[in-house]
Coordinates of N, CA, C and O in Angstrom, one line a residue:
K73 N 321.0 31.2 46.5 CA 320.1 31.5 45.7 C 318.9 32.1 45.8 O 318.3 32.4 44.9
T74 N 319.0 32.6 47.1 CA 317.9 33.4 47.7 C 318.5 34.5 48.3 O 319.5 34.6 49.0
F75 N 317.9 35.8 47.7 CA 318.2 36.9 48.4 C 317.0 37.6 49.3 O 316.1 38.0 48.7
V76 N 317.1 37.8 50.6 CA 316.2 38.2 51.4 C 316.3 39.4 52.0 O 317.5 39.9 52.6
I77 N 315.3 40.5 51.8 CA 315.6 41.8 52.1 C 314.1 42.0 53.3 O 313.1 41.8 52.9
D78 N 314.7 42.5 54.5 CA 313.5 42.7 55.3 C 313.4 44.4 55.3 O 314.1 45.0 55.4
I79 N 312.1 44.7 54.9 CA 311.6 45.9 54.8 C 310.8 46.7 56.0 O 309.5 46.0 56.3
P80 N 311.1 47.5 56.7 CA 310.3 48.1 57.9 C 309.0 48.3 57.6 O 308.8 49.0 56.5
A81 N 308.1 48.1 58.3 CA 306.5 47.9 57.8 C 306.1 49.4 58.5 O 304.9 49.7 58.4
E82 N 306.8 50.6 58.9 CA 306.2 51.5 59.5 C 305.9 52.8 58.5 O 305.2 53.5 58.7
R83 N 306.1 52.4 57.2 CA 305.5 53.2 56.1 C 305.5 52.8 54.8 O 305.8 51.4 54.5
A84 N 304.9 53.4 53.9 CA 304.9 52.9 52.6 C 306.0 53.1 51.7 O 306.6 54.0 51.8
Y85 N 306.3 52.2 50.9 CA 307.3 52.4 49.8 C 307.2 52.4 48.3 O 306.2 51.6 48.0
R86 N 307.5 53.2 47.5 CA 307.3 53.2 46.1 C 308.5 52.9 45.4 O 308.3 51.9 44.6
Y87 N 309.7 53.3 45.8 CA 310.8 52.7 45.2 C 311.8 52.1 46.2 O 311.8 52.5 47.4
L88 N 312.7 51.1 46.0 CA 313.5 50.2 46.8 C 314.8 50.3 46.0 O 314.8 49.6 45.0
R89 N 315.9 50.8 46.6 CA 317.2 50.3 45.9 C 317.9 49.4 46.9 O 317.9 49.5 48.0
V90 N 318.6 48.4 46.3 CA 319.2 47.3 47.1 C 320.7 47.2 46.5 O 320.8 46.9 45.4
D91 N 321.4 47.7 47.2 CA 323.0 47.6 46.9 C 323.6 46.0 47.1 O 323.0 45.4 48.2
G92 N 324.0 45.5 46.2 CA 324.8 44.3 46.3 C 323.8 43.1 46.2 O 323.8 42.0 46.7
G93 N 322.8 43.3 45.3 CA 322.0 42.4 44.6 C 322.2 41.2 43.8 O 323.6 41.3 43.4
P94 N 321.5 40.3 43.3 CA 322.0 39.1 42.4 C 322.2 39.8 41.0 O 321.5 40.8 40.7
D95 N 323.4 39.1 40.6 CA 323.3 39.5 39.0 C 322.1 39.0 38.0 O 321.8 39.6 37.1
R96 N 321.4 37.9 38.3 CA 320.2 37.5 37.5 C 318.9 37.4 38.8 O 319.2 37.0 39.7
V97 N 317.9 37.8 38.2 CA 316.8 37.8 38.9 C 315.7 36.9 38.1 O 315.2 37.1 36.9
T98 N 315.2 35.9 38.6 CA 314.1 35.2 38.0 C 312.8 35.4 38.4 O 311.9 35.1 37.8
E99 N 312.7 35.6 39.8 CA 311.4 36.0 40.3 C 311.6 36.9 41.8 O 312.5 36.8 42.5
I100 N 310.6 37.7 41.9 CA 310.6 38.7 42.8 C 309.4 38.5 43.7 O 308.4 38.4 43.2
E101 N 309.3 38.0 44.8 CA 308.1 37.7 45.8 C 308.2 38.5 47.0 O 309.2 38.8 47.7
G102 N 307.1 39.0 47.4 CA 306.9 40.0 48.4 C 305.9 39.1 49.6 O 304.8 38.8 49.2
Y103 N 306.4 39.2 51.1 CA 305.3 38.5 52.0 C 304.9 39.4 52.8 O 305.7 40.4 53.3
H104 N 303.8 39.5 53.4 CA 303.2 40.4 54.6 C 302.4 39.3 55.6 O 301.6 38.8 55.1
Q105 N 302.8 39.3 56.7 CA 302.4 38.3 57.8 C 302.2 37.3 57.4 O 301.1 36.6 57.4
G106 N 303.5 36.6 56.5 CA 303.3 35.1 56.1 C 302.5 34.9 54.8 O 302.7 33.8 54.0
R107 N 302.0 35.8 54.2 CA 301.0 35.7 53.1 C 301.6 36.5 51.9 O 302.1 37.5 52.0
R108 N 301.7 35.7 50.8 CA 302.2 36.3 49.5 C 301.7 37.5 49.0 O 300.5 37.6 48.8
L109 N 302.2 38.5 48.6 CA 301.6 39.7 48.0 C 301.5 39.7 46.5 O 302.3 39.1 46.0
D110 N 300.3 40.1 45.9 CA 300.2 40.3 44.9 C 301.3 41.1 43.7 O 301.3 42.4 44.4
N111 N 302.1 40.7 43.1 CA 303.4 41.5 42.4 C 303.0 41.5 41.0 O 303.9 42.1 40.3
S112 N 301.5 41.6 40.7 CA 301.5 41.9 39.2 C 301.7 43.2 38.6 O 302.0 43.2 37.5
D113 N 301.6 44.0 39.4 CA 302.0 45.4 38.9 C 303.2 45.7 39.5 O 303.5 47.0 39.4
W114 N 304.2 45.0 40.1 CA 305.6 45.6 40.3 C 306.5 45.5 39.3 O 306.3 45.0 38.4
R115 N 307.5 46.6 39.3 CA 308.5 46.6 38.5 C 309.8 46.9 39.1 O 309.9 47.3 40.1
A116 N 310.8 46.0 38.5 CA 312.0 46.2 39.0 C 313.2 46.3 38.1 O 312.9 46.0 36.9
S117 N 314.4 46.7 38.7 CA 315.7 46.6 37.6 C 316.7 46.6 38.5 O 316.8 47.3 39.6
N118 N 317.5 45.7 38.0 CA 318.8 45.7 38.5 C 319.9 46.1 37.8 O 320.8 45.5 37.8
L119 N 319.6 46.8 36.7 CA 320.6 47.3 35.8 C 321.6 48.6 36.2 O 322.4 49.0 35.6
F120 N 321.1 49.3 37.3 CA 321.6 50.7 37.4 C 322.6 50.8 38.7 O 321.8 50.4 39.9
A121 N 323.8 51.1 39.0 CA 324.5 51.0 40.0 C 324.1 52.1 40.7 O 323.5 53.2 40.6
G122 N 324.5 52.0 42.1 CA 324.1 52.9 43.2 C 324.6 54.4 43.1 O 325.8 54.1 42.3
Y123 N 324.2 55.4 43.3 CA 324.7 56.7 43.0 C 326.0 56.8 43.4 O 326.9 57.6 43.0
A124 N 326.3 56.3 44.7 CA 327.7 56.3 45.5 C 328.8 55.8 44.3 O 330.0 56.3 44.5
R125 N 328.5 54.9 43.6 CA 329.3 54.6 42.8 C 329.8 55.3 41.8 O 331.1 55.1 40.9
A126 N 329.1 56.2 41.1 CA 329.2 57.4 40.1 C 328.5 58.4 40.2 O 327.4 58.6 39.5
P127 N 328.8 59.4 41.1 CA 328.3 60.5 41.6 C 328.4 61.4 40.0 O 329.2 61.3 39.4
A128 N 327.3 62.4 40.2 CA 327.2 63.3 39.2 C 328.6 64.3 39.3 O 328.8 64.8 40.4
I129 N 329.1 64.6 38.1 CA 330.2 65.6 38.1 C 329.7 67.0 37.2 O 330.5 67.7 37.6
A130 N 328.8 67.0 36.6 CA 328.1 68.1 35.9 C 326.9 68.1 35.8 O 326.3 66.8 35.6
A131 N 326.0 69.2 35.5 CA 324.7 69.1 35.5 C 324.2 70.4 34.3 O 325.1 71.3 34.4
W132 N 323.4 70.1 33.7 CA 322.9 71.2 32.6 C 321.5 71.1 32.8 O 320.7 70.1 33.1
S133 N 320.9 72.4 32.8 CA 319.3 72.4 32.8 C 318.8 73.4 32.2 O 319.4 74.4 31.7
S134 N 317.6 73.3 31.7 CA 316.7 74.5 30.9 C 315.3 74.3 31.2 O 314.6 73.5 31.5
R135 N 315.1 75.4 31.7 CA 313.6 75.8 32.3 C 312.6 76.7 31.3 O 313.1 77.2 30.5
F136 N 311.5 76.0 31.1 CA 310.5 76.6 30.1 C 309.1 76.1 30.4 O 309.0 75.4 31.1
V137 N 308.2 76.9 29.6 CA 306.7 76.4 29.7 C 306.1 76.3 28.6 O 306.3 77.1 27.7
L138 N 305.4 75.1 28.2 CA 304.8 74.9 27.0 C 303.3 75.4 26.9 O 302.7 75.1 27.9
G139 N 302.9 76.5 26.0 CA 301.8 76.8 26.2 C 300.5 75.8 25.3 O 299.5 75.8 25.6
E140 N 301.2 74.9 24.7 CA 300.3 74.2 23.9 C 301.0 72.9 23.5 O 302.3 72.9 23.2
A141 N 300.4 71.7 23.2 CA 301.1 70.6 22.5 C 300.2 69.7 21.9 O 299.2 69.6 22.4
A142 N 300.4 69.1 20.8 CA 299.6 68.3 20.0 C 299.4 66.7 20.8 O 300.4 66.4 21.4
I143 N 298.5 66.3 20.5 CA 298.1 64.9 21.0 C 299.4 64.0 20.5 O 299.7 63.8 19.3
G144 N 299.8 63.3 21.5 CA 301.0 62.3 21.3 C 302.2 63.1 21.1 O 303.1 62.5 20.7
S145 N 302.3 64.1 21.7 CA 303.8 64.8 21.8 C 304.5 64.3 22.9 O 304.2 63.8 23.9
Y146 N 306.0 64.6 22.8 CA 307.0 64.2 23.7 C 308.0 65.3 23.5 O 308.2 65.6 22.4
L147 N 308.7 65.1 24.8 CA 310.1 66.0 24.7 C 311.3 64.8 24.4 O 311.2 63.6 25.0
A148 N 312.0 65.2 23.6 CA 313.3 64.5 23.2 C 314.4 65.3 23.7 O 314.7 66.4 23.2
I149 N 314.9 64.7 24.7 CA 316.1 65.4 25.4 C 317.3 64.8 25.0 O 317.7 63.8 25.0
A150 N 318.1 65.5 23.9 CA 319.2 64.8 23.1 C 320.7 65.4 23.8 O 320.8 66.5 24.2
I151 N 321.4 64.4 24.0 CA 322.8 64.5 24.7 C 323.8 64.4 23.5 O 324.1 63.2 23.3
D152 N 324.0 65.3 22.8 CA 324.8 65.3 21.7 C 326.5 65.4 22.2 O 326.9 66.2 23.2
G153 N 327.3 64.3 21.8 CA 328.7 64.2 21.9 C 329.0 63.1 23.1 O 328.1 62.3 23.3
A154 N 330.2 62.7 23.1 CA 330.9 61.6 23.8 C 330.5 61.8 25.2 O 331.4 62.9 25.6
H155 N 330.1 61.0 26.0 CA 329.7 61.1 27.4 C 330.2 59.8 28.3 O 330.2 60.1 29.5
G156 N 330.4 58.5 27.7 CA 330.7 57.5 28.3 C 329.3 56.6 28.3 O 328.2 57.0 28.4
V157 N 329.7 55.1 28.6 CA 328.5 54.2 28.5 C 327.8 54.2 29.7 O 328.4 54.4 30.9
E158 N 326.8 54.9 29.9 CA 325.6 55.0 30.9 C 326.2 56.0 32.0 O 326.2 55.8 33.2
K159 N 326.9 57.1 31.1 CA 327.3 58.1 32.2 C 326.7 59.6 31.8 O 327.1 60.5 32.6
A160 N 325.4 59.5 31.4 CA 324.6 60.8 31.1 C 323.3 60.2 31.2 O 322.7 59.2 30.7
Y161 N 322.7 61.2 32.0 CA 321.2 60.7 32.2 C 320.2 62.1 32.3 O 321.0 63.1 32.5
A162 N 319.0 61.9 31.7 CA 318.0 63.0 31.7 C 316.9 62.8 32.4 O 316.2 61.7 32.4
A163 N 316.2 63.9 32.7 CA 315.0 63.8 33.4 C 314.2 65.3 33.4 O 314.9 66.0 33.1
L164 N 313.1 65.3 34.0 CA 312.2 66.5 33.8 C 312.1 66.8 35.5 O 311.6 66.0 36.2
R165 N 311.9 68.1 35.8 CA 311.0 68.6 36.9 C 309.9 69.3 36.2 O 310.0 70.5 35.8
V166 N 308.7 68.9 36.6 CA 307.1 69.5 36.2 C 306.7 70.3 37.3 O 306.3 69.5 38.5
D167 N 306.9 71.4 37.4 CA 306.4 72.1 38.8 C 306.8 71.4 39.9 O 306.1 71.3 40.9
G168 N 308.1 71.1 40.0 CA 309.0 70.5 41.2 C 308.7 69.0 41.2 O 309.6 68.4 42.1
R169 N 307.8 68.3 40.5 CA 307.6 67.1 40.5 C 308.8 66.5 39.6 O 308.7 66.7 38.5
L170 N 309.4 65.2 40.0 CA 310.2 64.7 39.1 C 309.5 63.6 38.1 O 308.6 62.9 38.5
V171 N 310.0 63.6 36.8 CA 309.4 62.9 35.7 C 310.5 62.1 35.1 O 311.4 63.0 34.4
G172 N 310.6 60.8 35.0 CA 311.6 60.2 34.3 C 311.2 60.0 32.8 O 310.0 60.1 32.3
A173 N 312.3 59.5 32.1 CA 312.0 59.3 30.7 C 311.7 57.6 30.4 O 312.7 56.6 30.9
P174 N 310.8 57.2 30.2 CA 310.4 55.8 29.9 C 311.3 55.1 28.7 O 311.3 53.8 28.8
E175 N 311.5 55.8 27.7 CA 312.4 55.4 26.5 C 313.4 56.3 26.2 O 313.5 57.2 26.9
R176 N 314.5 55.5 25.7 CA 315.8 56.3 25.1 C 316.2 55.6 24.3 O 316.3 54.6 23.8
A177 N 317.1 56.3 23.3 CA 318.0 55.9 22.1 C 319.4 56.4 22.2 O 319.5 57.6 22.8
V178 N 320.4 55.6 22.5 CA 320.3 54.1 22.6 C 319.2 53.4 23.7 O 319.6 54.2 24.8
A179 N 318.8 52.5 23.4 CA 318.0 52.2 24.5 C 318.6 51.8 25.8 O 319.7 51.3 25.8
F180 N 317.7 51.5 26.9 CA 318.2 51.3 27.9 C 318.5 49.9 28.0 O 318.2 49.3 27.6
P181 N 319.6 49.8 29.2 CA 320.2 48.4 29.4 C 319.0 47.4 29.7 O 317.9 47.9 30.1
S182 N 318.9 46.2 29.4 CA 318.0 45.3 29.7 C 318.5 43.8 29.9 O 319.6 43.6 29.3
N183 N 317.8 42.9 30.7 CA 318.1 41.8 30.9 C 317.5 40.7 29.9 O 316.8 39.6 30.1
T184 N 317.7 41.0 28.7 CA 317.1 40.2 27.4 C 318.1 38.8 27.0 O 319.1 38.7 27.2
W185 N 317.3 37.7 26.8 CA 317.9 36.6 26.4 C 318.0 36.4 24.9 O 318.9 35.8 24.7
E186 N 317.2 37.2 24.3 CA 317.3 37.1 22.7 C 318.4 37.7 22.1 O 318.7 37.0 21.3
Y187 N 318.8 38.9 22.6 CA 319.9 39.6 22.1 C 320.7 40.5 22.9 O 320.0 41.0 23.9
P188 N 321.7 40.6 23.0 CA 322.5 41.6 23.7 C 322.1 42.9 23.4 O 322.2 43.4 22.5
V189 N 322.4 43.7 24.8 CA 321.9 44.9 24.6 C 323.2 45.8 23.9 O 324.6 45.5 24.3
H190 N 323.0 46.9 23.2 CA 324.0 47.6 22.4 C 324.5 48.5 23.1 O 323.6 49.4 23.8
A191 N 325.9 48.6 23.9 CA 326.5 49.8 24.8 C 326.8 50.9 23.9 O 327.7 50.6 22.9
A192 N 326.3 52.1 24.0 CA 327.0 53.1 23.3 C 327.5 54.2 24.2 O 327.0 54.5 25.4
D193 N 328.6 54.9 23.9 CA 329.2 55.8 25.2 C 328.8 57.4 24.3 O 329.7 58.2 24.9
S194 N 327.7 57.6 23.3 CA 327.5 58.9 23.1 C 326.2 59.0 22.3 O 325.7 58.1 22.3
N195 N 325.9 60.4 22.2 CA 324.5 60.6 21.6 C 323.3 60.1 22.2 O 322.6 59.5 21.5
Y196 N 323.1 59.8 23.3 CA 321.7 59.6 23.9 C 320.8 60.5 23.6 O 320.7 61.5 23.7
T197 N 319.4 60.0 23.6 CA 318.2 60.7 23.5 C 317.3 60.1 24.3 O 316.9 58.9 24.3
Y198 N 316.8 60.9 25.2 CA 315.6 60.6 26.3 C 314.3 61.1 25.7 O 314.2 62.2 25.4
F199 N 313.4 60.3 25.8 CA 311.8 60.5 25.4 C 310.9 60.5 26.6 O 310.7 59.6 27.1
V200 N 310.4 61.5 26.9 CA 309.4 62.0 27.8 C 308.1 62.1 27.2 O 307.9 63.3 26.9
P201 N 307.0 61.6 27.3 CA 305.8 61.8 26.7 C 305.1 63.1 27.6 O 305.2 63.2 28.8
L202 N 304.4 63.9 26.8 CA 303.6 65.0 27.6 C 302.4 64.6 27.7 O 301.6 64.1 26.9
T203 N 302.0 65.1 29.2 CA 300.6 64.9 29.5 C 300.1 66.1 29.7 O 300.7 67.3 29.7
P204 N 298.6 66.3 29.6 CA 297.9 67.6 30.1 C 298.4 68.5 31.0 O 298.2 69.6 30.9
D205 N 298.7 67.6 32.4 CA 299.1 68.6 33.5 C 300.5 69.3 32.9 O 300.7 70.0 33.9
M206 N 301.1 68.8 32.0 CA 302.5 69.6 31.7 C 302.4 70.9 31.2 O 303.1 71.9 30.9
I207 N 301.0 71.1 30.5 CA 301.1 72.1 29.5 C 300.8 73.5 30.6 O 300.1 73.3 31.4
G208 N 301.4 74.5 30.4 CA 301.4 75.8 31.3 C 302.1 75.7 32.7 O 302.1 76.4 33.5
A209 N 302.9 74.3 32.7 CA 303.6 74.0 33.9 C 305.1 74.6 33.7 O 305.4 74.4 32.5
E210 N 305.6 74.9 35.0 CA 307.1 75.1 34.6 C 307.8 73.7 34.6 O 307.9 72.9 35.6
I211 N 308.4 73.5 33.4 CA 309.3 72.5 33.1 C 310.9 72.7 33.2 O 311.0 73.6 32.5
E212 N 311.5 71.9 33.8 CA 313.0 72.1 33.9 C 313.3 70.6 33.5 O 313.3 69.7 33.9
A213 N 314.4 70.8 32.4 CA 314.9 69.5 31.7 C 316.4 69.5 32.4 O 316.9 70.6 32.3
V214 N 316.7 68.2 33.0 CA 318.0 68.2 33.7 C 318.8 66.8 33.0 O 318.3 66.1 32.8
V215 N 320.0 67.3 32.8 CA 320.9 66.3 32.2 C 322.1 66.1 33.2 O 322.8 67.2 33.7
L216 N 322.3 65.1 33.6 CA 323.5 64.7 34.8 C 324.5 64.1 33.8 O 324.3 63.1 33.3
V217 N 325.9 64.3 34.0 CA 326.9 63.5 33.7 C 327.6 63.0 34.8 O 328.1 63.6 36.0
L218 N 327.8 61.6 35.0 CA 328.4 60.8 35.9 C 329.9 60.6 36.1 O 330.4 61.0 35.1
E219 N 330.5 60.5 37.1 CA 331.6 60.3 37.5 C 332.4 59.2 36.1 O 331.7 58.2 36.2
G220 N 333.5 59.7 35.7 CA 333.8 58.4 34.5 C 333.4 59.1 33.0 O 333.9 58.5 32.3
G221 N 332.5 60.0 33.3 CA 332.0 60.4 31.8 C 332.7 61.8 31.7 O 333.2 62.3 32.4
S222 N 332.4 62.2 30.1 CA 332.8 63.4 29.7 C 331.8 64.3 29.5 O 330.7 64.1 29.4
I223 N 332.4 65.7 30.0 CA 331.4 66.9 30.2 C 331.3 67.8 28.8 O 330.8 68.7 28.6
E224 N 332.1 67.1 27.8 CA 332.3 67.8 26.5 C 330.7 67.3 25.9 O 331.1 66.8 24.8
I225 N 329.7 67.5 26.1 CA 328.5 67.3 25.7 C 327.7 68.6 25.2 O 327.9 69.9 25.8
E226 N 326.6 68.5 24.3 CA 325.8 69.7 24.0 C 324.3 69.0 24.2 O 323.8 68.8 23.1
P227 N 323.8 69.2 25.3 CA 322.3 69.0 25.5 C 321.2 69.8 24.9 O 321.8 71.0 24.5
A228 N 320.3 69.1 24.2 CA 319.4 69.9 23.6 C 318.2 69.4 24.0 O 317.5 68.4 23.9
V229 N 316.6 70.4 24.3 CA 315.5 69.8 24.3 C 314.7 70.1 23.0 O 314.5 71.3 22.5
W230 N 313.8 69.3 22.5 CA 313.0 69.4 21.3 C 311.8 68.8 21.5 O 311.5 67.6 22.6
I231 N 310.6 69.4 21.1 CA 309.3 68.9 21.2 C 308.9 68.3 19.7 O 309.2 68.8 18.6
T232 N 308.3 67.2 19.8 CA 307.9 66.4 18.7 C 306.7 65.6 18.9 O 306.2 65.3 20.1
A233 N 306.1 64.9 17.8 CA 305.0 63.9 18.1 C 305.1 63.0 17.2 O 305.6 62.8 16.1
Y234 N 304.4 61.9 17.6 CA 304.5 60.5 16.8 C 302.9 60.0 17.3 O 303.1 59.7 18.4
P235 N 302.2 59.5 16.3 CA 302.2 59.7 15.1 C 302.2 61.2 14.8 O 301.5 61.9 15.5
I236 N 302.6 61.5 13.5 CA 302.3 63.1 13.1 C 300.8 63.2 13.4 O 299.9 62.7 13.1
P237 N 300.7 64.3 14.1 CA 299.2 65.0 14.5 C 298.6 65.8 13.2 O 299.0 66.8 12.7
F238 N 297.5 65.1 13.0 CA 296.7 65.9 11.8 C 295.3 66.4 12.5 O 295.0 65.8 13.6
A239 N 295.0 67.7 12.2 CA 293.7 68.1 12.4 C 292.9 68.1 11.2 O 293.3 68.4 10.1
Q240 N 291.5 68.0 11.3 CA 290.5 68.0 10.5 C 289.8 69.3 10.6 O 289.2 69.5 11.8
R241 N 289.6 69.8 9.7 CA 288.6 71.0 9.8 C 287.6 71.1 8.5 O 288.1 70.9 7.3
E242 N 286.4 71.7 8.8 CA 285.6 71.7 7.6 C 285.2 73.1 6.9 O 285.1 74.1 7.9
L243 N 285.7 73.0 5.7 CA 285.3 74.7 5.4 C 284.2 74.5 4.1 O 283.9 73.7 3.4
V244 N 283.2 75.4 4.8 CA 282.0 75.4 3.9 C 282.0 76.8 3.1 O 282.2 77.7 3.6
L245 N 281.8 76.8 1.7 CA 282.0 77.8 0.9 C 280.3 78.2 0.4 O 279.8 77.1 -0.1
Y246 N 279.9 79.3 0.5 CA 278.7 80.1 0.0 C 279.1 80.6 -1.1 O 279.7 81.4 -1.4
P247 N 277.8 80.6 -2.3 CA 277.9 81.2 -3.4 C 277.8 82.6 -3.2 O 277.1 83.1 -2.3

């Protein structure tokens, strides 16, 4: 019922992958020198298998620089075609820094109890919000197809915004 992991204290950790973890997680606690750590800002997922179980078999990438973007803009990385259930992933490199997509359609898997997650094997679209530091930076959109997936896909990157950006200007006419 309890899964214990000892983490060496020689360095700080931002991400931690645990292979062979429990199927259901009800709570995650951390302790340092016998005292419980505040976990209110922690995020965790047990839904994605380790890379060794399904390594990438194909990659697609596109590099570009955005000169401008409206407030609320985001990049939509569309993967058209049948690629397999959880067999295609997309992300960005912005000036070499990795940036993930916080949202996807069809939605990322989740451990919801209200309703089961819809599994789809085609046409994922990853959504990455644009931040001010991305304007003028070299952006590389990357799509990976994992082992067991189909490479017969057509990825594309689109820029869009929601809500629709409106601008207000005042026009003064003199007689």
